[in-house]
mmCIF file of C-alpha atoms in Angstrom:
data_model
loop_
_atom_site.group_PDB
_atom_site.id
_atom_site.type_symbol
_atom_site.label_atom_id
_atom_site.label_comp_id
_atom_site.label_asym_id
_atom_site.label_seq_id
_atom_site.Cartn_x
_atom_site.Cartn_y
_atom_site.Cartn_z
ATOM 1 C CA UNK A 1 -0.719 89.793 -61.461
ATOM 2 C CA UNK A 2 -0.099 93.560 -61.540
ATOM 3 C CA UNK A 3 -3.842 93.975 -60.949
ATOM 4 C CA UNK A 4 -3.750 91.710 -57.895
ATOM 5 C CA UNK A 5 -0.883 93.794 -56.477
ATOM 6 C CA UNK A 6 -3.159 96.790 -56.323
ATOM 7 C CA UNK A 7 -5.950 95.163 -54.305
ATOM 8 C CA UNK A 8 -4.002 95.668 -51.067
ATOM 9 C CA UNK A 9 -0.745 97.580 -51.182
ATOM 10 C CA UNK A 10 0.521 96.331 -47.800
ATOM 11 C CA UNK A 11 0.438 92.615 -48.631
ATOM 12 C CA UNK A 12 0.247 92.252 -52.413
ATOM 13 C CA UNK A 13 2.210 88.990 -52.311
ATOM 14 C CA UNK A 14 -0.788 87.307 -50.693
ATOM 15 C CA UNK A 15 -3.029 88.540 -53.491
ATOM 16 C CA UNK A 16 -0.521 87.200 -56.041
ATOM 17 C CA UNK A 17 -0.623 83.810 -54.325
ATOM 18 C CA UNK A 18 -4.409 83.710 -53.953
ATOM 19 C CA UNK A 19 -4.993 84.434 -57.633
ATOM 20 C CA UNK A 20 -2.411 81.895 -58.781
ATOM 21 C CA UNK A 21 -3.768 79.144 -56.523
ATOM 22 C CA UNK A 22 -7.302 79.725 -57.844
ATOM 23 C CA UNK A 23 -6.239 79.553 -61.503
ATOM 24 C CA UNK A 24 -4.040 76.504 -60.888
ATOM 25 C CA UNK A 25 -6.908 74.723 -59.148
ATOM 26 C CA UNK A 26 -9.212 75.427 -62.098
ATOM 27 C CA UNK A 27 -6.651 74.212 -64.637
ATOM 28 C CA UNK A 28 -5.260 71.279 -62.629
ATOM 29 C CA UNK A 29 -1.714 72.664 -62.593
ATOM 30 C CA UNK A 30 0.834 71.215 -60.156
ATOM 31 C CA UNK A 31 3.322 73.677 -58.673
ATOM 32 C CA UNK A 32 6.902 72.571 -57.902
ATOM 33 C CA UNK A 33 7.551 72.063 -54.200
ATOM 34 C CA UNK A 34 10.251 74.724 -53.990
ATOM 35 C CA UNK A 35 7.946 77.310 -55.526
ATOM 36 C CA UNK A 36 5.244 76.357 -53.013
ATOM 37 C CA UNK A 37 7.640 76.961 -50.130
ATOM 38 C CA UNK A 38 8.756 80.264 -51.617
ATOM 39 C CA UNK A 39 5.134 81.361 -51.929
ATOM 40 C CA UNK A 40 4.478 80.510 -48.293
ATOM 41 C CA UNK A 41 7.609 82.358 -47.135
ATOM 42 C CA UNK A 42 6.956 85.553 -49.096
ATOM 43 C CA UNK A 43 3.261 85.354 -48.244
ATOM 44 C CA UNK A 44 3.937 85.149 -44.519
ATOM 45 C CA UNK A 45 6.472 87.991 -44.718
ATOM 46 C CA UNK A 46 3.743 89.994 -46.463
ATOM 47 C CA UNK A 47 1.247 89.022 -43.751
ATOM 48 C CA UNK A 48 3.607 90.455 -41.134
ATOM 49 C CA UNK A 49 3.965 93.712 -43.100
ATOM 50 C CA UNK A 50 0.171 93.912 -43.277
ATOM 51 C CA UNK A 51 -0.225 93.415 -39.530
ATOM 52 C CA UNK A 52 2.574 95.898 -38.785
ATOM 53 C CA UNK A 53 0.730 98.480 -40.870
ATOM 54 C CA UNK A 54 -2.615 97.791 -39.215
ATOM 55 C CA UNK A 55 -1.266 97.934 -35.664
ATOM 56 C CA UNK A 56 0.735 101.073 -36.497
ATOM 57 C CA UNK A 57 -2.395 102.763 -37.854
ATOM 58 C CA UNK A 58 -4.457 101.740 -34.816
ATOM 59 C CA UNK A 59 -1.943 103.361 -32.496
ATOM 60 C CA UNK A 60 -1.496 106.462 -34.630
ATOM 61 C CA UNK A 61 -5.247 107.099 -34.816
ATOM 62 C CA UNK A 62 -5.173 107.371 -31.018
ATOM 63 C CA UNK A 63 -2.182 109.697 -30.932
ATOM 64 C CA UNK A 64 0.452 107.020 -30.246
ATOM 65 C CA UNK A 65 3.015 108.100 -32.813
ATOM 66 C CA UNK A 66 6.079 106.382 -31.343
ATOM 67 C CA UNK A 67 4.852 102.808 -32.031
ATOM 68 C CA UNK A 68 3.887 103.913 -35.531
ATOM 69 C CA UNK A 69 7.484 104.833 -36.338
ATOM 70 C CA UNK A 70 8.836 101.643 -34.756
ATOM 71 C CA UNK A 71 6.454 99.470 -36.759
ATOM 72 C CA UNK A 72 6.973 101.306 -40.045
ATOM 73 C CA UNK A 73 10.710 100.818 -39.615
ATOM 74 C CA UNK A 74 10.105 97.071 -39.334
ATOM 75 C CA UNK A 75 7.813 97.062 -42.327
ATOM 76 C CA UNK A 76 10.462 98.856 -44.358
ATOM 77 C CA UNK A 77 13.041 96.202 -43.477
ATOM 78 C CA UNK A 78 10.663 93.459 -44.610
ATOM 79 C CA UNK A 79 9.911 95.348 -47.809
ATOM 80 C CA UNK A 80 13.679 95.284 -48.450
ATOM 81 C CA UNK A 81 13.463 91.474 -48.449
ATOM 82 C CA UNK A 82 10.451 91.369 -50.737
ATOM 83 C CA UNK A 83 12.056 93.879 -53.088
ATOM 84 C CA UNK A 84 15.177 91.740 -53.235
ATOM 85 C CA UNK A 85 13.314 88.595 -54.245
ATOM 86 C CA UNK A 86 10.812 90.230 -56.611
ATOM 87 C CA UNK A 87 12.581 93.294 -57.975
ATOM 88 C CA UNK A 88 9.798 95.659 -56.902
ATOM 89 C CA UNK A 89 9.290 97.353 -53.558
ATOM 90 C CA UNK A 90 5.500 97.379 -53.257
ATOM 91 C CA UNK A 91 3.712 96.043 -56.353
ATOM 92 C CA UNK A 92 5.728 92.845 -56.657
ATOM 93 C CA UNK A 93 3.999 90.793 -59.408
ATOM 94 C CA UNK A 94 6.262 87.973 -58.208
ATOM 95 C CA UNK A 95 4.038 84.912 -58.518
ATOM 96 C CA UNK A 96 3.306 83.186 -61.823
ATOM 97 C CA UNK A 97 0.762 80.556 -62.846
ATOM 98 C CA UNK A 98 2.631 77.351 -62.036
ATOM 99 C CA UNK A 99 5.332 78.890 -59.873
ATOM 100 C CA UNK A 100 7.148 82.138 -59.160
ATOM 101 C CA UNK A 101 9.041 84.608 -61.331
ATOM 102 C CA UNK A 102 12.494 83.766 -59.972
ATOM 103 C CA UNK A 103 14.241 81.842 -57.236
ATOM 104 C CA UNK A 104 15.585 83.331 -54.011
ATOM 105 C CA UNK A 105 19.304 84.103 -54.074
ATOM 106 C CA UNK A 106 21.792 82.469 -51.717
ATOM 107 C CA UNK A 107 21.597 85.291 -49.149
ATOM 108 C CA UNK A 108 17.799 85.443 -48.830
ATOM 109 C CA UNK A 109 17.497 82.781 -46.123
ATOM 110 C CA UNK A 110 20.290 84.260 -43.992
ATOM 111 C CA UNK A 111 18.907 87.793 -44.323
ATOM 112 C CA UNK A 112 15.396 86.638 -43.398
ATOM 113 C CA UNK A 113 16.562 84.690 -40.336
ATOM 114 C CA UNK A 114 18.700 87.641 -39.252
ATOM 115 C CA UNK A 115 15.818 90.093 -39.602
ATOM 116 C CA UNK A 116 13.003 88.208 -37.847
ATOM 117 C CA UNK A 117 14.378 88.622 -34.280
ATOM 118 C CA UNK A 118 14.690 92.365 -34.939
ATOM 119 C CA UNK A 119 11.046 92.472 -36.008
ATOM 120 C CA UNK A 120 10.098 90.548 -32.875
ATOM 121 C CA UNK A 121 11.930 93.116 -30.748
ATOM 122 C CA UNK A 122 9.988 95.941 -32.408
ATOM 123 C CA UNK A 123 6.725 94.121 -31.680
ATOM 124 C CA UNK A 124 7.733 93.674 -28.029
ATOM 125 C CA UNK A 125 8.608 97.377 -27.775
ATOM 126 C CA UNK A 126 5.207 98.236 -29.236
ATOM 127 C CA UNK A 127 3.429 95.964 -26.755
ATOM 128 C CA UNK A 128 5.323 97.604 -23.901
ATOM 129 C CA UNK A 129 4.057 101.004 -25.051
ATOM 130 C CA UNK A 130 0.455 100.043 -25.820
ATOM 131 C CA UNK A 131 -0.726 96.997 -23.895
ATOM 132 C CA UNK A 132 -0.841 98.711 -20.510
ATOM 133 C CA UNK A 133 -1.629 102.194 -21.763
ATOM 134 C CA UNK A 134 -4.804 103.612 -20.210
ATOM 135 C CA UNK A 135 -5.743 105.696 -23.244
ATOM 136 C CA UNK A 136 -5.210 102.709 -25.526
ATOM 137 C CA UNK A 137 -7.391 100.561 -23.247
ATOM 138 C CA UNK A 138 -10.190 103.133 -23.117
ATOM 139 C CA UNK A 139 -10.333 103.347 -26.900
ATOM 140 C CA UNK A 140 -9.886 99.652 -27.671
ATOM 141 C CA UNK A 141 -11.563 97.533 -24.992
ATOM 142 C CA UNK A 142 -15.320 97.056 -25.531
ATOM 143 C CA UNK A 143 -15.154 99.334 -28.581
ATOM 144 C CA UNK A 144 -16.326 98.033 -31.956
ATOM 145 C CA UNK A 145 -17.600 94.756 -30.548
ATOM 146 C CA UNK A 146 -18.844 92.135 -32.992
ATOM 147 C CA UNK A 147 -20.071 88.694 -32.028
ATOM 148 C CA UNK A 148 -18.813 85.657 -33.898
ATOM 149 C CA UNK A 149 -22.242 85.316 -35.509
ATOM 150 C CA UNK A 150 -22.182 88.922 -36.727
ATOM 151 C CA UNK A 151 -18.610 88.567 -37.994
ATOM 152 C CA UNK A 152 -19.614 85.532 -40.074
ATOM 153 C CA UNK A 153 -22.764 87.254 -41.377
ATOM 154 C CA UNK A 154 -20.693 90.241 -42.530
ATOM 155 C CA UNK A 155 -18.275 87.929 -44.347
ATOM 156 C CA UNK A 156 -15.305 88.802 -42.157
ATOM 157 C CA UNK A 157 -12.129 86.791 -42.544
ATOM 158 C CA UNK A 158 -8.641 86.757 -41.040
ATOM 159 C CA UNK A 159 -7.848 88.562 -37.758
ATOM 160 C CA UNK A 160 -11.204 90.363 -37.737
ATOM 161 C CA UNK A 161 -13.078 87.040 -37.802
ATOM 162 C CA UNK A 162 -10.761 85.385 -35.288
ATOM 163 C CA UNK A 163 -10.902 88.464 -33.057
ATOM 164 C CA UNK A 164 -14.621 87.774 -32.684
ATOM 165 C CA UNK A 165 -13.910 84.319 -31.319
ATOM 166 C CA UNK A 166 -14.335 82.276 -34.509
ATOM 167 C CA UNK A 167 -11.549 79.696 -34.619
ATOM 168 C CA UNK A 168 -11.170 79.562 -38.383
ATOM 169 C CA UNK A 169 -8.033 79.942 -40.465
ATOM 170 C CA UNK A 170 -8.098 78.720 -44.057
ATOM 171 C CA UNK A 171 -4.431 77.687 -43.738
ATOM 172 C CA UNK A 172 -5.560 75.147 -41.119
ATOM 173 C CA UNK A 173 -9.099 74.324 -42.266
ATOM 174 C CA UNK A 174 -8.258 73.878 -45.965
ATOM 175 C CA UNK A 175 -4.446 73.812 -46.257
ATOM 176 C CA UNK A 176 -3.026 74.875 -49.603
ATOM 177 C CA UNK A 177 0.553 74.912 -50.907
ATOM 178 C CA UNK A 178 2.571 73.345 -48.058
ATOM 179 C CA UNK A 179 0.643 74.734 -45.073
ATOM 180 C CA UNK A 180 -0.232 71.196 -43.988
ATOM 181 C CA UNK A 181 3.465 70.773 -43.137
ATOM 182 C CA UNK A 182 3.613 73.921 -41.011
ATOM 183 C CA UNK A 183 3.344 73.913 -37.221
ATOM 184 C CA UNK A 184 1.594 77.088 -36.045
ATOM 185 C CA UNK A 185 -1.145 78.103 -33.658
ATOM 186 C CA UNK A 186 -4.189 80.190 -34.539
ATOM 187 C CA UNK A 187 -4.807 83.045 -32.058
ATOM 188 C CA UNK A 188 -8.488 83.609 -31.307
ATOM 189 C CA UNK A 189 -10.111 86.473 -29.387
ATOM 190 C CA UNK A 190 -12.826 86.263 -26.769
ATOM 191 C CA UNK A 191 -14.410 89.724 -26.634
ATOM 192 C CA UNK A 192 -14.766 90.632 -30.317
ATOM 193 C CA UNK A 193 -13.592 94.213 -29.789
ATOM 194 C CA UNK A 194 -10.821 96.398 -31.189
ATOM 195 C CA UNK A 195 -8.452 95.120 -28.518
ATOM 196 C CA UNK A 196 -8.960 91.505 -29.526
ATOM 197 C CA UNK A 197 -8.355 92.306 -33.178
ATOM 198 C CA UNK A 198 -5.146 94.098 -32.192
ATOM 199 C CA UNK A 199 -4.015 91.203 -29.979
ATOM 200 C CA UNK A 200 -4.778 88.600 -32.645
ATOM 201 C CA UNK A 201 -2.592 90.448 -35.141
ATOM 202 C CA UNK A 202 0.231 90.794 -32.627
ATOM 203 C CA UNK A 203 0.079 87.097 -31.766
ATOM 204 C CA UNK A 204 -0.034 86.122 -35.434
ATOM 205 C CA UNK A 205 3.140 88.087 -36.102
#
C-alpha cells in the first residue's frame, strides 16, 4: 500500500482502494459493509482533493493566483480529515486487503459534514473568479480539444474522458464497494476542450 500512495500524491486513498479491490476480487475476499462505506467516503474526499489541486493548477498556470490559494486552503482542510482517519497527511496507506486499517472516530462524521459546505463555498468563489473571466475563457475554450473517439483511443479515463463527451464512469457502469447504493449524477462535457474538463471537475466536486 505505501507504493500505491506514491502513484498520485493528491488522491492516494483512491489508489489504496483500487489496489485492494483488485486483490480482493482475485482472491474472492468479502469486505465488511462498514469498511466498504469508509472506503467510499475517504475515496470521495480524496477525489475532491484531487480536483481542487487540478483546478487550482489550471488557474495558476494562467496567472490566476487567488483561486489557487482558495482551493489549496480547502485541500488542506480535507487533508486534515484524511490525516485524522489514517494517521498520515499525504501517503496514507489506510486501506488493507479485506478492509481498512482502523475505524473512524466518533467525531469524523460531524467534522466531515461541517467541512463540506465550506468547501462548496470555496468552489463557488472560484467559479465567480474564473467562469466569466475573459483571459480564462481565451485560454480554455476550444483549447486542447479531443473528440470522444480520440479520448477513448488514448485510454483516457475520469474527467478527461467525460470532458470529451463520453458518458462513462466506472462507479456507475461497474459499481464496486457500495456505489450501487449511491445517488449521484455524472457530469459530461460537450466540447472536449480544457474548459469542459475544468467544468466536469467542478461539477463532480
